[in-house]
XYZ file of C-alpha atoms in Angstrom:
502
model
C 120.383 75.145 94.651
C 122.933 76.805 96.822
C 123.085 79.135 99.956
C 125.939 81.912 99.378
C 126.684 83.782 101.734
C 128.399 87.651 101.093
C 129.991 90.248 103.582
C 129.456 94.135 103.713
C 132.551 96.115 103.800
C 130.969 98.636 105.154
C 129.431 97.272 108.313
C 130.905 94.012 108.112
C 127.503 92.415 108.430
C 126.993 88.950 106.655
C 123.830 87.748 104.400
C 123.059 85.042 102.965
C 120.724 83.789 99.546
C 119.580 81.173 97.735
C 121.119 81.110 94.524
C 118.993 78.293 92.665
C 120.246 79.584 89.368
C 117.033 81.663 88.039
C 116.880 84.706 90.142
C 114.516 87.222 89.724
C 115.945 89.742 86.673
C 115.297 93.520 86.477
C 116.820 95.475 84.265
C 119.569 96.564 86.227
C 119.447 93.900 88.869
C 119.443 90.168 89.738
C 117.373 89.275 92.880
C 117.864 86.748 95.290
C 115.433 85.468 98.410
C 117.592 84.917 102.341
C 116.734 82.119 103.105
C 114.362 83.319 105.967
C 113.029 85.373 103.660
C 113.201 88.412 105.012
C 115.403 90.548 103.076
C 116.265 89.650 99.024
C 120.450 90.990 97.595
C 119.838 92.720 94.342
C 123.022 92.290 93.087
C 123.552 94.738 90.078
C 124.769 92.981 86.246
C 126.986 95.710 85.665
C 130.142 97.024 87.177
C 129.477 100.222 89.003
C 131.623 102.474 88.925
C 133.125 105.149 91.755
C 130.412 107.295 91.613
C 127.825 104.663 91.747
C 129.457 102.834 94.515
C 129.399 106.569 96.094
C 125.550 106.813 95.788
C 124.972 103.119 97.227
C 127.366 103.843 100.161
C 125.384 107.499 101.171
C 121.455 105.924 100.463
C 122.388 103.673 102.884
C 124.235 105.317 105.191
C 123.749 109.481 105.672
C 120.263 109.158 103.755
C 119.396 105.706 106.156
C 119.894 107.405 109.116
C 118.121 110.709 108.050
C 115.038 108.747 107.663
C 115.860 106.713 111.165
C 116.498 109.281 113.469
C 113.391 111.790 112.354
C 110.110 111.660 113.220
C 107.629 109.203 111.768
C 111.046 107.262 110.719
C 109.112 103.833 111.602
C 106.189 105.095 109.625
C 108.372 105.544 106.162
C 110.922 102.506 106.802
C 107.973 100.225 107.408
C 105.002 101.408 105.097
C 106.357 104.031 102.920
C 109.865 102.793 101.701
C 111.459 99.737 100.823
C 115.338 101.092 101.567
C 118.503 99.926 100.979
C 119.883 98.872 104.702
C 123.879 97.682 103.167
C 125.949 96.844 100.352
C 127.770 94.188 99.802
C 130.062 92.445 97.043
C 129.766 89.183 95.121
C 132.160 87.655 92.496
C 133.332 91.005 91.946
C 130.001 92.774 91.501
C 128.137 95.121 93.856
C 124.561 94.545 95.493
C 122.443 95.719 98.221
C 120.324 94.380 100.965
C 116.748 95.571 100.832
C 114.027 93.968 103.528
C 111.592 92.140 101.751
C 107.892 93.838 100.847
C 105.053 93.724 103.442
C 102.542 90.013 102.360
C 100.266 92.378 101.448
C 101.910 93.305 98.236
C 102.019 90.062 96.562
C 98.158 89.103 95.052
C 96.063 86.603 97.043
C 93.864 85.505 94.061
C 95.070 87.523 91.305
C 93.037 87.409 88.398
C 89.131 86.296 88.499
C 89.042 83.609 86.346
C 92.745 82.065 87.360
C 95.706 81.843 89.713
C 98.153 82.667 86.680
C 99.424 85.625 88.802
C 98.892 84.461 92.576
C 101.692 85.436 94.467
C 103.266 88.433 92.020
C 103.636 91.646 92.791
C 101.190 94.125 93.208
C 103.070 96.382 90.539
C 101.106 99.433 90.469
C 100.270 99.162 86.694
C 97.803 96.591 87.269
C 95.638 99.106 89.374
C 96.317 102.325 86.950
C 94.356 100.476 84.090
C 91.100 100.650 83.373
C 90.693 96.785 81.644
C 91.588 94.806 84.434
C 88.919 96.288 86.651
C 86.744 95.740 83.483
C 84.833 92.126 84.331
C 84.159 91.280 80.671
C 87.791 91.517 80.186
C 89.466 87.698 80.074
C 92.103 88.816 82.516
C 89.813 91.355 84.885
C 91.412 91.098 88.139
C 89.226 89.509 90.934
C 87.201 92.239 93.239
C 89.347 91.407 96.593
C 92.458 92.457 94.604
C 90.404 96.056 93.821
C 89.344 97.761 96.962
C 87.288 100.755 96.866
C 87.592 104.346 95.378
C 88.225 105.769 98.717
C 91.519 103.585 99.228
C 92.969 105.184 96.101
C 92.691 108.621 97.854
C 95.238 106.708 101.037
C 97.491 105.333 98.166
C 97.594 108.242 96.591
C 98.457 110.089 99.949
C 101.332 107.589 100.838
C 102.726 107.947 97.405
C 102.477 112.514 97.767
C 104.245 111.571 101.443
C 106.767 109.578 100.100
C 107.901 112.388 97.590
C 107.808 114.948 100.380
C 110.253 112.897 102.456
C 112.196 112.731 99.801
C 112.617 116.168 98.586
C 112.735 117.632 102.082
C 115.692 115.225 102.466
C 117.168 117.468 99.085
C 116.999 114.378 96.946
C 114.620 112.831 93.788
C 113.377 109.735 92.878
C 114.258 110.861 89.195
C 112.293 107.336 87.652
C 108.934 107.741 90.056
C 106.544 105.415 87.992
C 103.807 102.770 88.499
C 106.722 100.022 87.685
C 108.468 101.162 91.012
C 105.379 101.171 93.116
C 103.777 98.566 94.933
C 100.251 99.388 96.363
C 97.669 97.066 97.692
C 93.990 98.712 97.234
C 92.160 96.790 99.866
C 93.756 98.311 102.485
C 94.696 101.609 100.534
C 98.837 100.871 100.857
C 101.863 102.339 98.747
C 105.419 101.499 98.863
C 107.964 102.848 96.908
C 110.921 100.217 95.658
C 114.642 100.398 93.597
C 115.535 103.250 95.576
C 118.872 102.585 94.425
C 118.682 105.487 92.138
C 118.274 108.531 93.601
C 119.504 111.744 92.424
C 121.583 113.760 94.749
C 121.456 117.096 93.061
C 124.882 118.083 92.143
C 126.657 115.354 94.001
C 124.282 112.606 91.441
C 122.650 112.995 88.212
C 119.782 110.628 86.973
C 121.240 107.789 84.926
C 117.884 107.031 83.464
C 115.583 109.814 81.661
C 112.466 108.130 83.286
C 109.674 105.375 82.447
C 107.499 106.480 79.260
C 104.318 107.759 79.972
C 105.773 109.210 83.642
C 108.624 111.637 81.633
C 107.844 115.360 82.002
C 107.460 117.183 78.734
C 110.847 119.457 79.387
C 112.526 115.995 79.651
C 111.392 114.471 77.026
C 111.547 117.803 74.302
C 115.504 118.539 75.111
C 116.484 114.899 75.460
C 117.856 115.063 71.516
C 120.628 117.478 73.367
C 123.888 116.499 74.888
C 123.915 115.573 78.564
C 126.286 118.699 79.187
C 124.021 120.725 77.150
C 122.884 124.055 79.540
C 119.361 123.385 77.311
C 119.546 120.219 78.436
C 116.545 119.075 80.836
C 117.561 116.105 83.653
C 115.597 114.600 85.935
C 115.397 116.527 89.408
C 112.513 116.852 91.901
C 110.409 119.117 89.519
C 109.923 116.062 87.262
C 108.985 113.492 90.324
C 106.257 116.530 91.042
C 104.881 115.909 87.093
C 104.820 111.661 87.779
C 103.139 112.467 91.141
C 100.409 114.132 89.397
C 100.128 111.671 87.047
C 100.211 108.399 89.127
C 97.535 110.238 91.158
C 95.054 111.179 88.136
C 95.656 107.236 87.059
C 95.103 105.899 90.376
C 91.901 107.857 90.420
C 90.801 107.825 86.803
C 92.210 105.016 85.452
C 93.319 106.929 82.144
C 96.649 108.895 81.326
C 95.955 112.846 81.580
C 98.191 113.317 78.218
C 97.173 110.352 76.106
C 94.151 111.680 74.025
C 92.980 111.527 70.793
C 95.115 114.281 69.219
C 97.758 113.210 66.561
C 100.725 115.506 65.821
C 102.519 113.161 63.373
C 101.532 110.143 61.167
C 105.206 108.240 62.501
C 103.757 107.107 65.891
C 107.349 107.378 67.301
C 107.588 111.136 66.791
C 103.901 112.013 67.620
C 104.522 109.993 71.248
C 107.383 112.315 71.724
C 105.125 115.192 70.662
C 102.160 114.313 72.632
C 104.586 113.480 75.974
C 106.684 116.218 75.141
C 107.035 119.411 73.252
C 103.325 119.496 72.487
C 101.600 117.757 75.455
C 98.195 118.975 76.251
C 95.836 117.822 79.120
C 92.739 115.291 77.861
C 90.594 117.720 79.808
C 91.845 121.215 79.438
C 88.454 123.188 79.466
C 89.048 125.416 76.171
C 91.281 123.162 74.311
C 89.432 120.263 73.556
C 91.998 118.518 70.574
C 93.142 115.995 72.999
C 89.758 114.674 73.914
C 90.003 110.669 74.114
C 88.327 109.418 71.195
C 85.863 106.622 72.007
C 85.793 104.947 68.564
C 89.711 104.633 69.573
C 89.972 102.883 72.499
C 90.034 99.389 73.332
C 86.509 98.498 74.335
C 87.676 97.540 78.055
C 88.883 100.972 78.899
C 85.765 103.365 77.236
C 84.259 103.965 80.702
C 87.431 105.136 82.185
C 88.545 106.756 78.684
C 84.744 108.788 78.605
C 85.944 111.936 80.043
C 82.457 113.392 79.335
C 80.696 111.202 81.984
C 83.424 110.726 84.404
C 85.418 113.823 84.240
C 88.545 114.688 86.347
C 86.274 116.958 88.496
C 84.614 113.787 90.253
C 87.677 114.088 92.549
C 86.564 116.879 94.024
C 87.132 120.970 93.794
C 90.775 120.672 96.135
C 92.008 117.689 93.744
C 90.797 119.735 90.447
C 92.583 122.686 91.374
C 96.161 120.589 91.712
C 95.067 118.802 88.352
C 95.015 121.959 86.742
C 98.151 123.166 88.491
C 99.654 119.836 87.054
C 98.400 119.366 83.370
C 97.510 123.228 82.999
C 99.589 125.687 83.870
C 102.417 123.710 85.180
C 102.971 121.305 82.345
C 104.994 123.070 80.453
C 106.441 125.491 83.525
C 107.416 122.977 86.184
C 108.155 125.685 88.605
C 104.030 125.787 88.883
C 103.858 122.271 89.727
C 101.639 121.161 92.792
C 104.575 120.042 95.628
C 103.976 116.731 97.361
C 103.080 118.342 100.403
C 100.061 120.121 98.263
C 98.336 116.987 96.874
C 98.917 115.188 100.366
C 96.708 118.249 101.786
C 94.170 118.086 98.665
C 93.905 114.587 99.192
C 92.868 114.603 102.907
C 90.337 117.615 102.417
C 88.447 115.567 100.248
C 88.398 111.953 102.180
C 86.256 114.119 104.477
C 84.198 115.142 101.460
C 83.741 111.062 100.804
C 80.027 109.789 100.688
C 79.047 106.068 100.501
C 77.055 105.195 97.901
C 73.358 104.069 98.990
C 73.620 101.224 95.662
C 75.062 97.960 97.066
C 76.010 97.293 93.298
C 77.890 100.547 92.844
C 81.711 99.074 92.462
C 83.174 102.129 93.443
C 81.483 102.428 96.440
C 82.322 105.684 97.436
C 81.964 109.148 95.329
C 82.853 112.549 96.496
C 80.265 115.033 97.290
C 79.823 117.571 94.780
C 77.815 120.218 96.418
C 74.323 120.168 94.474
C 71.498 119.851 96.217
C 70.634 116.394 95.397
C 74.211 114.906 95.238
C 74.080 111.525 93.287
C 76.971 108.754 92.818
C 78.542 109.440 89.863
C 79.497 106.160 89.000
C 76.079 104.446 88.932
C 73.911 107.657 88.994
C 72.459 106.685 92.624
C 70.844 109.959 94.368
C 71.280 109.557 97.947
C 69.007 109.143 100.504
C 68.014 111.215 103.118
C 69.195 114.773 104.692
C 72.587 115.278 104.077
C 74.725 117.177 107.163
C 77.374 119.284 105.887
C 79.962 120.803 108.144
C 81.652 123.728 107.061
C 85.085 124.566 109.342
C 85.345 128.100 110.702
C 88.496 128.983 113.015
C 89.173 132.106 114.785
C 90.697 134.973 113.075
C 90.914 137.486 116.079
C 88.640 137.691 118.823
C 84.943 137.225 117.739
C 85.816 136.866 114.073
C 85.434 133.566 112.269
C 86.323 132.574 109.123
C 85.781 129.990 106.888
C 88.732 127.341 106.620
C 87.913 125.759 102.998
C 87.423 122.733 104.444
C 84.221 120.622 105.125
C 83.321 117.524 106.268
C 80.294 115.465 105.323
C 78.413 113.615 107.704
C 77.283 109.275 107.182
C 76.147 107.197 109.799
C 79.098 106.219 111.678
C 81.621 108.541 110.570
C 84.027 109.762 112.932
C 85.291 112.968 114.171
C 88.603 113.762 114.899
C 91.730 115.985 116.778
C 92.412 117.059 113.490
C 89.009 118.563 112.756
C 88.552 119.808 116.009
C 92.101 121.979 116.877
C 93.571 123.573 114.036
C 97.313 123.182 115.795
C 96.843 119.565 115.233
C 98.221 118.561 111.517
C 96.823 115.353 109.750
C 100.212 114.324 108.787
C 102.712 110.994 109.186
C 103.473 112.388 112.718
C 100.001 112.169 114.466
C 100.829 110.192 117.801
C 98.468 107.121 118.253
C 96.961 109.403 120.724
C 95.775 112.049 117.925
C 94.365 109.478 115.706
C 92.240 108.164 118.419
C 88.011 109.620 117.662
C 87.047 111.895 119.675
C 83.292 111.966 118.697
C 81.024 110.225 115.717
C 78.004 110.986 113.723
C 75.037 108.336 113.068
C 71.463 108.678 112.500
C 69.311 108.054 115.366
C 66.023 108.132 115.799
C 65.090 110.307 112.728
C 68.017 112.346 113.579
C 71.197 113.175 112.596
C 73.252 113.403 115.822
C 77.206 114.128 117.336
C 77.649 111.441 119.952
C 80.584 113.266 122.232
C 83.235 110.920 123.392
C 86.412 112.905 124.299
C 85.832 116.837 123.954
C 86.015 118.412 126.962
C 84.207 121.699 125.898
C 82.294 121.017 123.546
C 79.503 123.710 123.506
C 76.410 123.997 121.047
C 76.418 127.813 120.467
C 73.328 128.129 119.026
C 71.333 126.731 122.342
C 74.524 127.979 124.312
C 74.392 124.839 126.403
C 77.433 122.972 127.051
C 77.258 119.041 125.536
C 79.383 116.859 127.995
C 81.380 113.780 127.348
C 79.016 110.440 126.721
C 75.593 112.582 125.637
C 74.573 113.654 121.976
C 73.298 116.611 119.940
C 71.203 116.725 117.112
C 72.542 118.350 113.889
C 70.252 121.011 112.816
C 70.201 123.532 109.945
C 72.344 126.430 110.948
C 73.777 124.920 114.283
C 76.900 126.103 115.636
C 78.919 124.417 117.611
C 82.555 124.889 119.191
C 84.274 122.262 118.890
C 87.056 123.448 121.938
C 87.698 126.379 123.543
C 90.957 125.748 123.526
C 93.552 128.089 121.354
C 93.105 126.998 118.023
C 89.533 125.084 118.368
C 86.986 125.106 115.344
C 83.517 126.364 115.199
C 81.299 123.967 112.636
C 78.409 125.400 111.026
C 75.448 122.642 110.200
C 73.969 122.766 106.764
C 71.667 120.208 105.783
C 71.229 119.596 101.941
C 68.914 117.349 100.460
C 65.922 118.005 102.479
């Protein structure tokens, strides 16, 4: 075991590694530890050429900075991004320095019934299929590693954010796929690594066509053409939007939205190219149903994921189905109607505030999304819930003394918290809320037979329907057909109280 130690040309910085003579291997790229451990050099196995070298030198310079002198730059170096910091040279080959991945993206415990993968890499695949979260399954991951259904939704909003960044910054990730995701479902975490790759449009191309089952259709139908062929399709931030949608569904559903039972040719080769490409067709379209999974076809550890009849793609909620259907509907063969990052991020925080906990201590998911019947039940484990159920439909001001509805709700369990963002509509739940903004400002919990808003920072909060003013510290009870404004302030929310489930 040695220590080498390499030089950056273009800072001049020095790093070291520990060269023990099996390094981690990629594809593309050898690894190496520092010997603190706090940054690996990926050193590439081929040559790169000019325009390569090019690439390297602006991700970690122009594109570096762009990320480091914006807002919420902390936010997407630390969480959000693993990115290249410098370049170096070694023995005549090229690497980069990348810090090394947050603890909580390596397992703690792995798989249930042994430590064979303690200490690996959270690769996303692990949490996009439905066997290992199957417990009869020899290699079932252990429940720690799992988290609940509601972390999913955070992972799934890191991963939209991470895309947005990136296209606002007029660049794609061109090979966006679970093998170049990290994410860590107990605490609902996403970070995107090998963002050595990018594609500059017009400056770059994509050097790689993609990771199978992540390749949109156009990609995948024209990539029998030349590379300078106008036909030709190419990677570009259009086809990132298709692997956003599909991580997402995975994430969620634990099934591929493409991979059905439909066969287009008897050479499995040409009917995966089919079924990924030319002919793709959603596993739930509503009036096509050819691509239906076929139980009797699947492995027995994925049929409750793979049963698209009991847990259908609309469990996620009417803002997610809509994007689904914008994705593997009318979009999948016309990227130009592809939900944009920003879109799912939106979709994805409507419906955590749609989330209710299941009642069933058992249920594994934990959490379902309500689905607006009068006696919602837990679609994982068929548990009704409990109780009155307050729902709180948003209404902002349209002019004066005309309110309208916002499409956006928020359902009510015992100790769930209210926030800026619900309350003052010029206050956007994105990556650039101050720690101030995410701070409650009020919470819900049943007391005394009653559901009730405990005020704990709204300075006018007024219950319109008793036109009393509720000050800071003191409570009111959530009644069918309450109003209450949430701020007089410009841009403060009325909520209307229905109660279901009475």
């Amino acid at each position: 075991m040695s220590i080498i130690t390499v030089k950056s040309s273009l800072t001049g910085n020095s790093y070291q590694y520990v060269d023990n003579g099996d390094p981690k291997s990629g594809t593309a790229k050898d690894v190496y530890f520092s010997p603190d451990r706090k940054y690996v050099v990926a050193i590439f196995k081929e040559k790169q050429d000019f325009n390569q070298k090019e690439r390297l030198t602006k991700i970690v310079t122009k594109y570096l900075h762009q990320i480091e002198n914006k807002e919420a730059g902390k936010y997407y170096l630390d969480e959000i991004y693993r990115w290249p910091t410098d370049i170096i040279e070694s023995n005549n080959k090229v690497g980069i320095i990348v810090p090394i991945y947050n603890s909580k993206f390596f397992f703690s415990k792995g798989y249930s019934s042994s430590d064979l993968i303690k200490g690996e890499e959270k690769n996303g695949k692990w949490f996009a299929a439905a066997k290992f979260r199957n417990r009869q399954f020899p290699l079932s991951l252990d429940q720690t590693e799992l988290g609940r259904w509601l972390n999913y939704f955070q992972i799934g909003v890191n991963l939209a954010r991470g895309v947005k960044k990136m296209h606002q910054m007029g660049l794609s990730h061109s090979d966006l796929s679970y093998n170049n995701v990290l994410i860590d479902p107990s605490t609902g975490s996403a970070c995107m690594i090998d963002l050595d790759g990018l594609v500059v449009p017009g400056i770059f191309q994509a050097e790689v066509i993609g990771t199978a089952d992540f390749i949109a259709p156009e990609v995948l139908a024209t990539k029998h053409l030349d590379k300078t062929d106008p036909a030709r399709k190419l990677p570009n931030r259009l086809t990132d939007l298709h692997a956003l949608a599909c991580l997402i569904y995975m994430y969620l559903l634990h099934r591929h939205p493409l991979k059905g039972g439909k066969v287009h040719d008897l050479d499995t080769e040409k009917d995966d190219l089919l079924s990924m490409g030319e002919k793709a067709l959603f596993i739930e379209h509503p009036t096509d149903l050819s691509n239906r999974p076929k139980l009797n076809q699947v492995s027995k550890w994925d049929t409750y994921w793979a049963d698209v009849n009991k847990i259908p793609y609309t469990i996620t909620g009417p803002y997610l189905k809509a994007l689904f259907d914008k994705a593997f509907i009318d979009g999948l063969h016309h990227p130009m109607q592809r939900p944009t990052a920003e879109e799912w991020e939106i979709a994805l925080l409507k419906t955590t505030d749609l989330m209710q906990q299941c009642s069933n201590i058992y249920c594994e998911q934990k959490w379902y999304v309500f689905d607006n019947t009068s006696i919602p039940k837990c679609p994982f484990c068929g548990t009704s819930h409990k109780g009155t159920l307050p729902i709180l439909d948003l209404y902002y001001q349209f002019q004066p003394s005309v309110w309208k509805p916002e499409n956006h709700r928020l359902m009510v369990y015992n100790n769930q918290y209210l926030f800026q963002w619900h309350v003052d509509r010029n206050v956007i739940r994105n990556e650039k809320l101050t720690a101030e903004q995410k701070v409650p400002v009020g919470y819900f919990t049943f007391h005394e037979g009653k559901w009730v808003l405990v005020n704990q920072k709204l300075t006018s909060l007024v219950d319109k329907t008793e036109e009393k003013e509720i000050p800071i510290g003191s409570m009111v009870e959530l009644t069918h057909g309450k109003k209450l404004l949430l701020s007089k302030e410009d841009g403060g929310r009325v909520i209307l109280v229905t109660l279901a489930n009475q």
